[in-house]
């Protein structure tokens, strides 16, 4: 009997992606997004396991097939934000993974708020703001995220959103 329990435990453990967000990180990601959303009167979002599975699969793909290069997935019909973090070189010359939190990821996208012009629904010249507008897109109700660490200690974070934001000609809120 104990061998069966061990085998089932191993199968369950192996079925989870190595870098899927844990429950605390999921909650932190939702809170961080909802802070930006509250600033503009957008309703709060909730976490979606199915969106997280899709995001994790793409993060794993970026690690395995794209060397953690930033490339958006195609054809999912979901909104998607991607964050990249470089490796850290310590004083002893060793290279390691940055300590990246869901708040840091969201704040990176949220910092684009300064470059978004609501009146013209556009970004300042030469700037990007689409990550921010997806974060605050009022019709988006769910988010799910995944992350992967590449062999060189860089990392990618992928968040998927449903319904997708950034619809041409529409303002986010």
Short mmCIF file of C-alpha atoms in Angstrom, two decimals:
data_model
loop_
_atom_site.label_atom_id
_atom_site.label_comp_id
_atom_site.label_asym_id
_atom_site.label_seq_id
_atom_site.Cartn_x
_atom_site.Cartn_y
_atom_site.Cartn_z
CA UNK A 1 0.00 0.00 0.00
CA UNK A 2 2.77 2.47 0.89
CA UNK A 3 4.41 1.89 -2.51
CA UNK A 4 1.16 2.89 -4.24
CA UNK A 5 0.95 6.09 -2.19
CA UNK A 6 4.56 6.95 -3.03
CA UNK A 7 3.98 6.31 -6.75
CA UNK A 8 0.80 8.40 -6.78
CA UNK A 9 2.62 11.19 -4.94
CA UNK A 10 5.46 11.13 -7.46
CA UNK A 11 3.03 11.23 -10.38
CA UNK A 12 1.14 14.15 -8.84
CA UNK A 13 4.34 16.08 -8.12
CA UNK A 14 5.70 15.46 -11.62
CA UNK A 15 2.47 16.63 -13.23
CA UNK A 16 2.97 20.19 -11.97
CA UNK A 17 5.26 22.49 -13.96
CA UNK A 18 8.53 23.27 -12.21
CA UNK A 19 7.95 27.01 -12.06
CA UNK A 20 4.18 27.34 -11.84
CA UNK A 21 3.14 30.10 -9.47
CA UNK A 22 2.30 28.89 -6.00
CA UNK A 23 -0.90 29.96 -4.24
CA UNK A 24 0.78 32.91 -2.49
CA UNK A 25 2.27 34.16 -5.77
CA UNK A 26 -1.10 33.80 -7.49
CA UNK A 27 -2.74 35.89 -4.79
CA UNK A 28 0.05 38.48 -4.96
CA UNK A 29 -0.34 38.74 -8.75
CA UNK A 30 -4.09 39.35 -8.41
CA UNK A 31 -3.61 41.95 -5.66
CA UNK A 32 -0.92 43.77 -7.65
CA UNK A 33 -3.15 43.90 -10.74
CA UNK A 34 -6.20 44.97 -8.75
CA UNK A 35 -4.32 47.93 -7.28
CA UNK A 36 -3.78 49.34 -10.78
CA UNK A 37 -7.32 48.44 -11.78
CA UNK A 38 -8.82 50.19 -8.75
CA UNK A 39 -6.95 53.40 -9.65
CA UNK A 40 -9.01 53.66 -12.85
CA UNK A 41 -12.27 52.17 -11.59
CA UNK A 42 -11.89 48.81 -13.37
CA UNK A 43 -13.46 45.85 -11.55
CA UNK A 44 -11.17 43.37 -9.77
CA UNK A 45 -9.91 40.28 -11.56
CA UNK A 46 -9.64 36.74 -10.25
CA UNK A 47 -7.10 33.99 -10.84
CA UNK A 48 -7.81 31.26 -13.40
CA UNK A 49 -6.14 27.87 -13.26
CA UNK A 50 -6.85 27.21 -16.93
CA UNK A 51 -5.28 30.52 -17.98
CA UNK A 52 -2.31 29.70 -15.73
CA UNK A 53 -1.89 26.33 -17.45
CA UNK A 54 -1.82 28.06 -20.85
CA UNK A 55 0.62 30.70 -19.59
CA UNK A 56 2.88 28.09 -18.01
CA UNK A 57 2.94 26.05 -21.22
CA UNK A 58 4.06 29.13 -23.17
CA UNK A 59 6.70 30.04 -20.56
CA UNK A 60 8.01 26.47 -20.76
CA UNK A 61 8.02 26.72 -24.57
CA UNK A 62 9.99 29.96 -24.43
CA UNK A 63 12.53 28.25 -22.18
CA UNK A 64 12.79 25.08 -24.24
CA UNK A 65 12.55 26.39 -27.79
CA UNK A 66 13.28 30.11 -27.73
CA UNK A 67 16.13 30.50 -25.17
CA UNK A 68 13.85 32.72 -23.06
CA UNK A 69 13.52 35.25 -25.88
CA UNK A 70 10.38 37.32 -25.64
CA UNK A 71 7.88 36.16 -28.19
CA UNK A 72 4.12 36.26 -27.91
CA UNK A 73 2.06 33.14 -28.47
CA UNK A 74 -0.22 33.14 -31.47
CA UNK A 75 -3.85 32.32 -32.00
CA UNK A 76 -5.02 31.80 -28.43
CA UNK A 77 -7.46 34.71 -28.45
CA UNK A 78 -6.21 35.63 -24.97
CA UNK A 79 -4.54 38.79 -23.78
CA UNK A 80 -0.88 38.24 -22.93
CA UNK A 81 1.86 40.14 -21.12
CA UNK A 82 5.43 38.84 -20.94
CA UNK A 83 8.15 39.94 -18.52
CA UNK A 84 11.86 39.08 -18.82
CA UNK A 85 14.46 39.27 -16.06
CA UNK A 86 18.19 38.97 -16.64
CA UNK A 87 20.53 36.92 -14.52
CA UNK A 88 22.43 38.37 -11.56
CA UNK A 89 26.22 38.29 -11.42
CA UNK A 90 27.35 38.16 -7.79
CA UNK A 91 30.57 39.73 -6.48
CA UNK A 92 32.25 36.31 -6.53
CA UNK A 93 31.51 36.01 -10.26
CA UNK A 94 28.78 33.41 -9.89
CA UNK A 95 25.65 33.88 -11.95
CA UNK A 96 22.23 33.38 -10.41
CA UNK A 97 18.53 33.96 -10.77
CA UNK A 98 17.05 37.32 -9.78
CA UNK A 99 14.51 37.37 -6.98
CA UNK A 100 11.45 38.42 -8.97
CA UNK A 101 8.04 38.76 -7.35
CA UNK A 102 4.58 39.02 -8.92
CA UNK A 103 4.44 42.61 -7.64
CA UNK A 104 7.70 43.46 -9.43
CA UNK A 105 6.37 41.94 -12.66
CA UNK A 106 3.08 43.82 -12.42
CA UNK A 107 4.80 47.08 -11.45
CA UNK A 108 6.98 46.78 -14.54
CA UNK A 109 3.86 46.71 -16.69
CA UNK A 110 2.09 49.27 -14.51
CA UNK A 111 4.96 51.73 -14.89
CA UNK A 112 3.81 52.22 -18.48
CA UNK A 113 0.88 54.22 -17.07
CA UNK A 114 3.11 57.31 -17.32
CA UNK A 115 3.30 56.79 -21.09
CA UNK A 116 -0.42 56.20 -21.71
CA UNK A 117 -2.53 59.15 -22.87
CA UNK A 118 -6.17 58.37 -22.12
CA UNK A 119 -7.65 61.26 -24.13
CA UNK A 120 -6.12 59.99 -27.38
CA UNK A 121 -5.99 56.32 -26.31
CA UNK A 122 -2.35 56.17 -27.34
CA UNK A 123 1.18 55.91 -26.00
CA UNK A 124 3.60 58.82 -25.84
CA UNK A 125 5.83 59.03 -28.91
CA UNK A 126 8.43 56.29 -28.89
CA UNK A 127 6.99 54.64 -25.78
CA UNK A 128 5.04 51.46 -25.12
CA UNK A 129 1.98 51.21 -22.91
CA UNK A 130 0.09 48.12 -24.06
CA UNK A 131 1.15 46.04 -21.06
CA UNK A 132 -0.38 48.65 -18.77
CA UNK A 133 -3.60 48.89 -20.77
CA UNK A 134 -4.00 45.10 -20.62
CA UNK A 135 -3.50 45.17 -16.83
CA UNK A 136 -6.33 47.71 -16.43
CA UNK A 137 -8.61 46.55 -19.28
CA UNK A 138 -12.02 46.84 -17.66
CA UNK A 139 -13.64 43.93 -19.52
CA UNK A 140 -10.89 41.50 -18.48
CA UNK A 141 -12.12 39.35 -15.57
CA UNK A 142 -9.44 36.65 -15.20
CA UNK A 143 -5.69 36.24 -15.17
CA UNK A 144 -3.39 33.22 -15.07
CA UNK A 145 0.40 33.27 -15.07
CA UNK A 146 3.42 31.02 -15.42
CA UNK A 147 7.18 31.44 -15.23
CA UNK A 148 10.28 29.62 -16.38
CA UNK A 149 13.97 29.96 -15.54
CA UNK A 150 16.35 29.38 -18.43
CA UNK A 151 19.70 27.62 -18.30
CA UNK A 152 21.51 30.99 -18.15
CA UNK A 153 19.42 32.02 -15.09
CA UNK A 154 17.32 34.51 -17.06
CA UNK A 155 13.60 34.10 -16.54
CA UNK A 156 10.34 34.78 -18.31
CA UNK A 157 6.95 35.42 -16.77
CA UNK A 158 3.83 35.04 -18.91
CA UNK A 159 0.36 36.20 -17.90
CA UNK A 160 -2.74 35.45 -19.94
CA UNK A 161 -5.93 37.49 -19.65
CA UNK A 162 -9.56 36.74 -20.50
CA UNK A 163 -11.34 38.31 -22.12
CA UNK A 164 -8.38 39.82 -23.97
CA UNK A 165 -7.78 43.55 -23.81
CA UNK A 166 -6.18 46.03 -26.18
CA UNK A 167 -8.96 45.93 -28.73
CA UNK A 168 -8.34 48.36 -31.58
CA UNK A 169 -10.22 51.62 -31.19
CA UNK A 170 -11.42 50.85 -27.64
CA UNK A 171 -10.25 52.53 -24.46
CA UNK A 172 -9.24 50.25 -21.60
CA UNK A 173 -11.63 51.80 -19.06
#
